[in-house]
Amino acid sequence: MDSPTPAMLPVVRDYLLLGLRFDRLEEGFVDAYTGDPELRRVVASEPPPQPAELAAQARRLRGELEGSGLCPERTAFLDVHLRALECSARKFAGDDVGFLDEVADYFDVRIGLGDEDTYRAAHRALHEVLPGSGDLAERMRAHRATEEIPPERLNECVDAFSSALRDRVRTRFGLPAMEQIDFEIVTDKPWSGFNYYLGDFRSRVAINADLKQHMSGLPHLIAHEAYPGHHTEHCHKETGIVAEGEHEQTIFLVNTPQCLMAEGLADLALKAAVGPGWGLWAQEIFADLGLRFDGELAERISAAAAGLLGVRQDAAIMLHDQHRSHDDVARFLQRWSLITPQRARQTLRFLTSPLWRAYISTYVEGYRLLSTWLDQGPDGVTQEQRFRRLLDEPLIPSQLR
């Protein structure tokens, strides 16, 4: 007979209620909630929350953690998440919080501008691997055009890569037998893809058709949102630490350290599932669909472009810390990321969203932190074992540092 799930501690219950109240300030702030539905009903029956009151609640709960009966790891997790919620509440209340401090409070990480010499080196590397000659941006745009997935073929490509990655992840990391993902194509969104975790090992993954999907990008996108990215992480934590009584893991909140950890994990998902040689692996899948794709070239271009990781975060700092104009930032994005004006404006839409403006740091700093941590494991511990820890454990950025 299974042992009963431990009872929820009062401080954890109050944390869940606090998190759910933020969704009444900004719909979508609660990215996922799979806990006691009664708590949702409690929050729905309350008067509309006031941001200043939510900030005070977060401060009070941080002060109660020490004597709460939680172990040090759970205490540390809740402490940084309550700090993030206090910052969000202050922002909702209209407080003037500097952008760099906002990112630090949200994501447990300090950021700064990147080095343009690094971007120049990445451009030189791309000059070496991109087909053709002449202007680098034009060559990049021409290459990307050859990789566009015909819109009418997108669904079958998504199905093919989802199936192939699911098989790999089931063997390598494990999945619940009843897990399920429904993919849908959407428009008019500021992101390229989004995982909506519904609980009970089910997800809905939306893919934005407004952004042209490319053959080199689709394997990363499916790995990121599904296998072994967001969906797989939710499933692992639901079968593990949630079942063991860590009820704080039943809620996933925007603009918290959870997000940096999850996005870093998801951006490393294809590396964890396939590793080096992912290009040829993808090439074979596209070939089965009758689509031509040069996987080796795609992998070389991806490696050369890795030095441009920080460009989008620099753009956010320019916008919100240096108060540069949208036109200046769009030109910066086009120059260094080698993207079209349309793509630059789409990026600006994400960077100027009130809810998402700081979120770009989860991708940049999450990838940097987690990739370093995976690469620097102790002797005898494989990257696969380290990645499994990311799937299973509620780690926070300061722990990894």
Tab-separated table of C-alpha atoms in Angstrom:
chain	number	residue	atom	x	y	z
A	1	MET	CA	0.000	0.000	0.000
A	2	ASP	CA	1.357	3.452	-0.922
A	3	SER	CA	2.160	5.798	1.941
A	4	PRO	CA	-0.074	8.887	2.115
A	5	THR	CA	1.174	12.194	0.732
A	6	PRO	CA	2.458	14.422	3.571
A	7	ALA	CA	0.104	17.180	4.687
A	8	MET	CA	0.620	20.665	3.294
A	9	LEU	CA	2.409	23.048	5.660
A	10	PRO	CA	0.675	26.402	6.300
A	11	VAL	CA	3.500	28.450	4.747
A	12	VAL	CA	3.260	26.390	1.540
A	13	ARG	CA	-0.513	26.825	1.406
A	14	ASP	CA	-0.080	30.581	1.823
A	15	TYR	CA	2.543	30.595	-0.955
A	16	LEU	CA	0.144	28.842	-3.330
A	17	LEU	CA	-2.662	31.255	-2.470
A	18	LEU	CA	-0.330	34.194	-3.025
A	19	GLY	CA	0.766	32.871	-6.401
A	20	LEU	CA	-2.817	32.295	-7.517
A	21	ARG	CA	-3.743	35.859	-6.562
A	22	PHE	CA	-1.250	37.180	-9.105
A	23	ASP	CA	-3.285	35.588	-11.876
A	24	ARG	CA	-6.111	37.960	-10.951
A	25	LEU	CA	-3.752	40.891	-11.498
A	26	GLU	CA	-2.423	39.560	-14.808
A	27	GLU	CA	-4.008	36.588	-16.544
A	28	GLY	CA	-1.251	34.197	-17.532
A	29	PHE	CA	0.971	34.954	-14.542
A	30	VAL	CA	0.221	31.441	-13.315
A	31	ASP	CA	1.771	29.388	-16.080
A	32	ALA	CA	0.524	26.108	-14.599
A	33	TYR	CA	-1.316	24.992	-11.467
A	34	THR	CA	-2.012	21.343	-10.690
A	35	GLY	CA	-2.671	21.573	-6.967
A	36	ASP	CA	-5.759	21.548	-4.768
A	37	PRO	CA	-8.611	23.129	-6.798
A	38	GLU	CA	-10.133	24.410	-3.566
A	39	LEU	CA	-7.354	27.001	-3.355
A	40	ARG	CA	-8.407	28.380	-6.744
A	41	ARG	CA	-11.965	28.685	-5.467
A	42	VAL	CA	-10.763	30.492	-2.339
A	43	VAL	CA	-8.867	33.064	-4.419
A	44	ALA	CA	-11.761	33.490	-6.870
A	45	SER	CA	-14.104	34.350	-3.993
A	46	GLU	CA	-11.819	37.028	-2.536
A	47	PRO	CA	-12.024	40.750	-3.329
A	48	PRO	CA	-9.687	41.824	-6.141
A	49	PRO	CA	-6.112	41.786	-4.805
A	50	GLN	CA	-4.136	44.971	-4.375
A	51	PRO	CA	-0.501	44.811	-5.526
A	52	ALA	CA	0.883	46.539	-2.430
A	53	GLU	CA	-0.900	43.994	-0.250
A	54	LEU	CA	0.574	41.123	-2.260
A	55	ALA	CA	4.067	42.589	-1.812
A	56	ALA	CA	3.478	42.747	1.956
A	57	GLN	CA	2.243	39.138	1.971
A	58	ALA	CA	5.378	38.007	0.160
A	59	ARG	CA	7.613	39.808	2.681
A	60	ARG	CA	5.669	38.297	5.585
A	61	LEU	CA	5.960	34.775	4.209
A	62	ARG	CA	9.721	35.168	3.678
A	63	GLY	CA	9.992	36.065	7.355
A	64	GLU	CA	8.055	32.944	8.354
A	65	LEU	CA	10.185	30.466	6.415
A	66	GLU	CA	12.852	29.927	9.056
A	67	GLY	CA	10.467	28.437	11.617
A	68	SER	CA	8.147	26.759	9.132
A	69	GLY	CA	9.427	23.192	9.478
A	70	LEU	CA	10.673	23.015	5.887
A	71	CYS	CA	14.044	21.493	5.043
A	72	PRO	CA	16.832	23.921	3.966
A	73	GLU	CA	16.407	23.132	0.248
A	74	ARG	CA	12.669	23.856	0.254
A	75	THR	CA	13.239	26.965	2.375
A	76	ALA	CA	15.801	28.269	-0.144
A	77	PHE	CA	13.431	27.539	-3.042
A	78	LEU	CA	10.530	29.418	-1.472
A	79	ASP	CA	12.736	32.294	-0.338
A	80	VAL	CA	13.925	33.211	-3.852
A	81	HIS	CA	10.448	32.719	-5.295
A	82	LEU	CA	8.834	34.940	-2.677
A	83	ARG	CA	11.499	37.571	-3.418
A	84	ALA	CA	10.491	37.366	-7.089
A	85	LEU	CA	6.796	37.707	-6.240
A	86	GLU	CA	7.463	40.711	-4.034
A	87	CYS	CA	9.254	42.394	-6.942
A	88	SER	CA	6.387	41.604	-9.322
A	89	ALA	CA	3.878	43.024	-6.851
A	90	ARG	CA	5.929	46.199	-6.503
A	91	LYS	CA	6.024	46.535	-10.291
A	92	PHE	CA	2.243	46.071	-10.484
A	93	ALA	CA	1.888	48.737	-7.772
A	94	GLY	CA	3.829	51.190	-9.921
A	95	ASP	CA	7.111	51.199	-8.002
A	96	ASP	CA	10.167	52.269	-9.991
A	97	VAL	CA	12.356	49.165	-10.027
A	98	GLY	CA	15.506	49.332	-12.147
A	99	PHE	CA	15.608	46.775	-14.929
A	100	LEU	CA	18.794	45.044	-13.776
A	101	ASP	CA	17.431	44.778	-10.232
A	102	GLU	CA	14.132	43.500	-11.616
A	103	VAL	CA	15.909	40.676	-13.440
A	104	ALA	CA	17.995	39.865	-10.344
A	105	ASP	CA	14.924	39.632	-8.105
A	106	TYR	CA	12.897	37.645	-10.620
A	107	PHE	CA	15.488	35.120	-11.693
A	108	ASP	CA	18.203	34.917	-9.002
A	109	VAL	CA	20.866	36.097	-11.475
A	110	ARG	CA	22.803	39.289	-12.222
A	111	ILE	CA	23.095	40.416	-15.843
A	112	GLY	CA	25.093	42.948	-17.848
A	113	LEU	CA	25.777	43.921	-21.444
A	114	GLY	CA	27.608	41.432	-23.620
A	115	ASP	CA	30.828	42.044	-25.515
A	116	GLU	CA	30.460	43.072	-29.150
A	117	ASP	CA	33.861	41.480	-29.835
A	118	THR	CA	32.175	38.154	-29.067
A	119	TYR	CA	29.480	38.958	-31.625
A	120	ARG	CA	32.118	39.933	-34.210
A	121	ALA	CA	33.860	36.591	-33.646
A	122	ALA	CA	30.546	34.796	-34.180
A	123	HIS	CA	30.047	36.708	-37.441
A	124	ARG	CA	33.515	35.671	-38.592
A	125	ALA	CA	32.689	32.054	-37.814
A	126	LEU	CA	29.440	32.369	-39.750
A	127	HIS	CA	31.319	33.863	-42.716
A	128	GLU	CA	33.290	30.619	-42.828
A	129	VAL	CA	30.329	28.236	-42.804
A	130	LEU	CA	27.475	30.038	-44.577
A	131	PRO	CA	27.095	29.293	-48.298
A	132	GLY	CA	27.825	32.056	-50.802
A	133	SER	CA	29.803	35.270	-50.496
A	134	GLY	CA	29.167	38.933	-49.838
A	135	ASP	CA	26.957	40.519	-47.179
A	136	LEU	CA	26.591	38.190	-44.178
A	137	ALA	CA	23.037	39.208	-43.305
A	138	GLU	CA	21.873	38.619	-46.868
A	139	ARG	CA	23.550	35.211	-46.924
A	140	MET	CA	21.903	34.304	-43.623
A	141	ARG	CA	18.483	35.402	-44.895
A	142	ALA	CA	19.002	33.466	-48.139
A	143	HIS	CA	19.994	30.350	-46.224
A	144	ARG	CA	17.051	30.625	-43.855
A	145	ALA	CA	14.726	30.951	-46.842
A	146	THR	CA	15.926	27.563	-48.110
A	147	GLU	CA	15.047	26.042	-44.741
A	148	GLU	CA	11.482	27.356	-44.436
A	149	ILE	CA	8.944	24.632	-43.763
A	150	PRO	CA	5.939	24.944	-46.101
A	151	PRO	CA	3.025	25.955	-43.852
A	152	GLU	CA	0.898	23.079	-45.135
A	153	ARG	CA	3.645	20.621	-44.077
A	154	LEU	CA	4.172	22.009	-40.572
A	155	ASN	CA	1.742	19.697	-38.775
A	156	GLU	CA	3.262	16.505	-40.171
A	157	CYS	CA	6.779	17.744	-39.396
A	158	VAL	CA	5.736	18.485	-35.809
A	159	ASP	CA	4.208	15.015	-35.492
A	160	ALA	CA	7.328	13.329	-36.890
A	161	PHE	CA	9.764	15.058	-34.543
A	162	SER	CA	7.477	14.733	-31.554
A	163	SER	CA	7.235	10.983	-32.118
A	164	ALA	CA	10.976	10.540	-32.679
A	165	LEU	CA	11.967	12.560	-29.616
A	166	ARG	CA	9.316	10.927	-27.441
A	167	ASP	CA	10.773	7.493	-28.210
A	168	ARG	CA	14.266	8.660	-27.286
A	169	VAL	CA	13.164	10.347	-24.078
A	170	ARG	CA	11.052	7.394	-22.961
A	171	THR	CA	14.137	5.164	-23.244
A	172	ARG	CA	16.694	7.599	-21.826
A	173	PHE	CA	14.854	9.501	-19.101
A	174	GLY	CA	11.478	7.801	-18.681
A	175	LEU	CA	7.940	9.067	-19.174
A	176	PRO	CA	4.618	8.187	-17.549
A	177	ALA	CA	2.694	5.701	-19.684
A	178	MET	CA	-0.336	7.991	-19.892
A	179	GLU	CA	1.452	11.239	-20.802
A	180	GLN	CA	0.062	13.121	-23.791
A	181	ILE	CA	0.685	16.304	-25.791
A	182	ASP	CA	-1.739	18.009	-28.149
A	183	PHE	CA	-0.031	20.351	-30.622
A	184	GLU	CA	-1.844	23.306	-32.169
A	185	ILE	CA	-0.888	26.034	-34.634
A	186	VAL	CA	-1.706	29.581	-33.461
A	187	THR	CA	-1.160	33.175	-34.598
A	188	ASP	CA	-0.798	36.660	-33.090
A	189	LYS	CA	1.542	35.670	-30.234
A	190	PRO	CA	4.821	37.285	-29.085
A	191	TRP	CA	6.605	33.894	-28.820
A	192	SER	CA	7.437	31.066	-31.237
A	193	GLY	CA	6.133	28.233	-29.081
A	194	PHE	CA	4.463	27.742	-25.709
A	195	ASN	CA	3.776	24.774	-23.441
A	196	TYR	CA	0.549	24.828	-21.454
A	197	TYR	CA	0.885	22.102	-18.841
A	198	LEU	CA	-2.592	20.891	-17.880
A	199	GLY	CA	-1.732	18.390	-15.146
A	200	ASP	CA	-2.140	14.620	-15.074
A	201	PHE	CA	0.822	14.352	-17.494
A	202	ARG	CA	-0.948	16.268	-20.294
A	203	SER	CA	0.236	19.347	-22.179
A	204	ARG	CA	-1.016	21.555	-24.959
A	205	VAL	CA	1.828	22.960	-27.071
A	206	ALA	CA	1.105	25.968	-29.289
A	207	ILE	CA	3.350	26.828	-32.245
A	208	ASN	CA	3.180	30.343	-33.684
A	209	ALA	CA	2.564	30.281	-37.436
A	210	ASP	CA	3.229	34.039	-37.727
A	211	LEU	CA	6.936	33.243	-37.476
A	212	LYS	CA	8.217	31.146	-40.339
A	213	GLN	CA	9.329	27.820	-38.949
A	214	HIS	CA	12.682	26.552	-40.210
A	215	MET	CA	13.911	22.989	-40.552
A	216	SER	CA	16.988	23.655	-38.417
A	217	GLY	CA	14.840	25.201	-35.683
A	218	LEU	CA	11.958	22.760	-35.469
A	219	PRO	CA	13.872	19.921	-33.726
A	220	HIS	CA	14.995	22.424	-31.074
A	221	LEU	CA	11.461	23.779	-30.691
A	222	ILE	CA	9.876	20.343	-30.182
A	223	ALA	CA	12.638	19.264	-27.803
A	224	HIS	CA	12.276	22.568	-25.905
A	225	GLU	CA	8.506	22.478	-25.455
A	226	ALA	CA	7.988	18.733	-25.232
A	227	TYR	CA	10.630	16.001	-25.152
A	228	PRO	CA	12.724	16.271	-22.976
A	229	GLY	CA	11.904	19.933	-22.261
A	230	HIS	CA	8.969	21.565	-20.485
A	231	HIS	CA	6.429	18.757	-20.785
A	232	THR	CA	8.920	16.117	-19.654
A	233	GLU	CA	10.066	18.231	-16.710
A	234	HIS	CA	6.487	18.755	-15.528
A	235	CYS	CA	5.799	15.019	-15.806
A	236	HIS	CA	8.938	14.086	-13.871
A	237	LYS	CA	8.233	16.525	-11.068
A	238	GLU	CA	4.567	15.508	-10.856
A	239	THR	CA	5.463	11.823	-10.503
A	240	GLY	CA	8.317	12.578	-8.096
A	241	ILE	CA	8.550	15.506	-5.717
A	242	VAL	CA	4.893	16.540	-6.005
A	243	ALA	CA	3.744	13.007	-5.175
A	244	GLU	CA	6.190	13.062	-2.242
A	245	GLY	CA	4.508	16.162	-0.782
A	246	GLU	CA	6.398	19.183	-2.114
A	247	HIS	CA	3.142	20.986	-2.811
A	248	GLU	CA	4.891	24.241	-3.752
A	249	GLN	CA	5.853	22.496	-6.998
A	250	THR	CA	2.192	22.319	-8.077
A	251	ILE	CA	2.378	25.957	-9.189
A	252	PHE	CA	4.586	27.440	-11.901
A	253	LEU	CA	4.778	31.224	-11.905
A	254	VAL	CA	6.040	33.635	-14.548
A	255	ASN	CA	9.025	35.820	-13.645
A	256	THR	CA	10.462	33.526	-10.984
A	257	PRO	CA	13.689	31.468	-10.777
A	258	GLN	CA	11.630	28.443	-11.852
A	259	CYS	CA	11.492	30.024	-15.295
A	260	LEU	CA	15.236	30.480	-15.670
A	261	MET	CA	15.831	26.860	-14.677
A	262	ALA	CA	13.076	25.556	-16.951
A	263	GLU	CA	14.133	27.578	-19.999
A	264	GLY	CA	17.787	26.665	-19.559
A	265	LEU	CA	16.821	22.993	-19.316
A	266	ALA	CA	14.563	23.259	-22.360
A	267	ASP	CA	17.211	25.021	-24.473
A	268	LEU	CA	19.560	22.115	-23.697
A	269	ALA	CA	16.884	19.507	-24.380
A	270	LEU	CA	17.944	18.560	-27.914
A	271	LYS	CA	21.545	18.189	-26.751
A	272	ALA	CA	20.361	15.893	-23.950
A	273	ALA	CA	18.106	13.799	-26.188
A	274	VAL	CA	20.285	13.535	-29.311
A	275	GLY	CA	23.601	15.292	-28.713
A	276	PRO	CA	26.248	15.854	-31.387
A	277	GLY	CA	25.014	14.663	-34.741
A	278	TRP	CA	21.516	16.054	-34.251
A	279	GLY	CA	21.730	17.566	-37.739
A	280	LEU	CA	22.093	14.241	-39.545
A	281	TRP	CA	19.464	12.735	-37.244
A	282	ALA	CA	17.020	15.505	-38.247
A	283	GLN	CA	18.026	15.206	-41.902
A	284	GLU	CA	16.878	11.583	-41.967
A	285	ILE	CA	13.501	12.473	-40.470
A	286	PHE	CA	12.945	15.275	-42.974
A	287	ALA	CA	14.014	12.943	-45.792
A	288	ASP	CA	11.289	10.485	-44.754
A	289	LEU	CA	8.853	13.379	-45.244
A	290	GLY	CA	10.289	14.198	-48.681
A	291	LEU	CA	12.018	17.407	-47.514
A	292	ARG	CA	15.655	18.246	-48.289
A	293	PHE	CA	17.711	19.420	-45.306
A	294	ASP	CA	21.486	19.659	-44.912
A	295	GLY	CA	21.872	18.580	-41.307
A	296	GLU	CA	25.647	18.844	-41.116
A	297	LEU	CA	25.558	22.420	-42.395
A	298	ALA	CA	22.764	23.320	-39.964
A	299	GLU	CA	24.808	21.979	-37.067
A	300	ARG	CA	27.883	23.972	-38.114
A	301	ILE	CA	25.842	27.160	-38.464
A	302	SER	CA	24.260	26.588	-35.059
A	303	ALA	CA	27.678	26.187	-33.442
A	304	ALA	CA	29.004	29.332	-35.144
A	305	ALA	CA	25.960	31.370	-34.096
A	306	ALA	CA	26.233	30.327	-30.424
A	307	GLY	CA	28.300	33.449	-29.733
A	308	LEU	CA	25.236	35.599	-30.507
A	309	LEU	CA	23.304	34.238	-27.517
A	310	GLY	CA	23.465	37.503	-25.573
A	311	VAL	CA	22.236	39.836	-28.329
A	312	ARG	CA	18.564	39.706	-27.314
A	313	GLN	CA	19.385	40.312	-23.649
A	314	ASP	CA	21.512	43.303	-24.668
A	315	ALA	CA	18.493	44.587	-26.589
A	316	ALA	CA	16.370	44.359	-23.427
A	317	ILE	CA	18.996	46.249	-21.424
A	318	MET	CA	19.171	48.920	-24.127
A	319	LEU	CA	15.394	49.335	-24.056
A	320	HIS	CA	14.691	49.264	-20.343
A	321	ASP	CA	17.925	50.328	-18.653
A	322	GLN	CA	19.442	52.695	-21.218
A	323	HIS	CA	16.039	53.830	-22.569
A	324	ARG	CA	17.094	53.608	-26.200
A	325	SER	CA	14.478	54.002	-28.930
A	326	HIS	CA	12.687	51.057	-30.515
A	327	ASP	CA	14.269	51.937	-33.849
A	328	ASP	CA	17.781	51.857	-32.346
A	329	VAL	CA	17.147	48.503	-30.724
A	330	ALA	CA	15.585	47.047	-33.868
A	331	ARG	CA	18.696	48.065	-35.831
A	332	PHE	CA	20.918	46.502	-33.164
A	333	LEU	CA	18.968	43.226	-33.384
A	334	GLN	CA	19.108	43.201	-37.176
A	335	ARG	CA	22.835	43.928	-37.219
A	336	TRP	CA	24.024	41.346	-34.725
A	337	SER	CA	21.349	38.642	-34.919
A	338	LEU	CA	21.292	38.853	-38.743
A	339	ILE	CA	17.497	38.846	-38.785
A	340	THR	CA	14.910	40.559	-40.951
A	341	PRO	CA	13.199	43.798	-39.890
A	342	GLN	CA	10.003	41.779	-39.396
A	343	ARG	CA	11.731	39.359	-37.039
A	344	ALA	CA	13.356	42.235	-35.163
A	345	ARG	CA	9.953	43.856	-34.621
A	346	GLN	CA	8.548	40.530	-33.404
A	347	THR	CA	11.399	40.334	-30.900
A	348	LEU	CA	10.664	43.889	-29.792
A	349	ARG	CA	7.043	42.910	-29.234
A	350	PHE	CA	8.230	40.271	-26.755
A	351	LEU	CA	10.742	42.599	-25.097
A	352	THR	CA	8.140	45.335	-24.577
A	353	SER	CA	5.340	43.133	-23.239
A	354	PRO	CA	4.641	44.207	-19.623
A	355	LEU	CA	4.573	40.573	-18.487
A	356	TRP	CA	7.443	39.247	-20.615
A	357	ARG	CA	9.899	42.154	-20.915
A	358	ALA	CA	12.501	40.658	-18.550
A	359	TYR	CA	11.905	37.070	-19.608
A	360	ILE	CA	14.578	37.008	-22.323
A	361	SER	CA	17.160	36.607	-19.543
A	362	THR	CA	15.756	33.182	-18.690
A	363	TYR	CA	16.940	31.912	-22.081
A	364	VAL	CA	20.311	33.670	-22.111
A	365	GLU	CA	21.372	33.192	-18.497
A	366	GLY	CA	19.534	29.886	-18.117
A	367	TYR	CA	21.434	28.370	-21.025
A	368	ARG	CA	24.761	29.745	-19.810
A	369	LEU	CA	24.310	28.567	-16.239
A	370	LEU	CA	22.900	25.119	-16.943
A	371	SER	CA	25.238	24.275	-19.809
A	372	THR	CA	28.243	25.151	-17.624
A	373	TRP	CA	26.816	23.077	-14.764
A	374	LEU	CA	26.201	20.096	-17.043
A	375	ASP	CA	29.714	20.297	-18.487
A	376	GLN	CA	31.453	20.596	-15.110
A	377	GLY	CA	30.020	17.599	-13.283
A	378	PRO	CA	32.224	15.577	-10.939
A	379	ASP	CA	34.157	12.569	-12.186
A	380	GLY	CA	31.981	9.534	-12.731
A	381	VAL	CA	28.776	11.562	-13.186
A	382	THR	CA	27.545	11.761	-16.778
A	383	GLN	CA	25.770	14.708	-18.406
A	384	GLU	CA	22.729	12.450	-18.755
A	385	GLN	CA	22.671	11.929	-14.982
A	386	ARG	CA	23.035	15.664	-14.394
A	387	PHE	CA	20.232	16.434	-16.841
A	388	ARG	CA	18.008	13.950	-15.035
A	389	ARG	CA	18.598	15.925	-11.840
A	390	LEU	CA	17.341	19.036	-13.602
A	391	LEU	CA	14.196	17.122	-14.604
A	392	ASP	CA	13.614	15.699	-11.139
A	393	GLU	CA	14.812	18.251	-8.596
A	394	PRO	CA	13.647	21.817	-7.807
A	395	LEU	CA	17.079	23.399	-8.127
A	396	ILE	CA	17.572	27.175	-8.137
A	397	PRO	CA	20.227	29.277	-9.915
A	398	SER	CA	22.198	30.167	-6.765
A	399	GLN	CA	22.550	26.464	-5.938
A	400	LEU	CA	24.077	25.725	-9.331
A	401	ARG	CA	26.508	28.625	-9.064
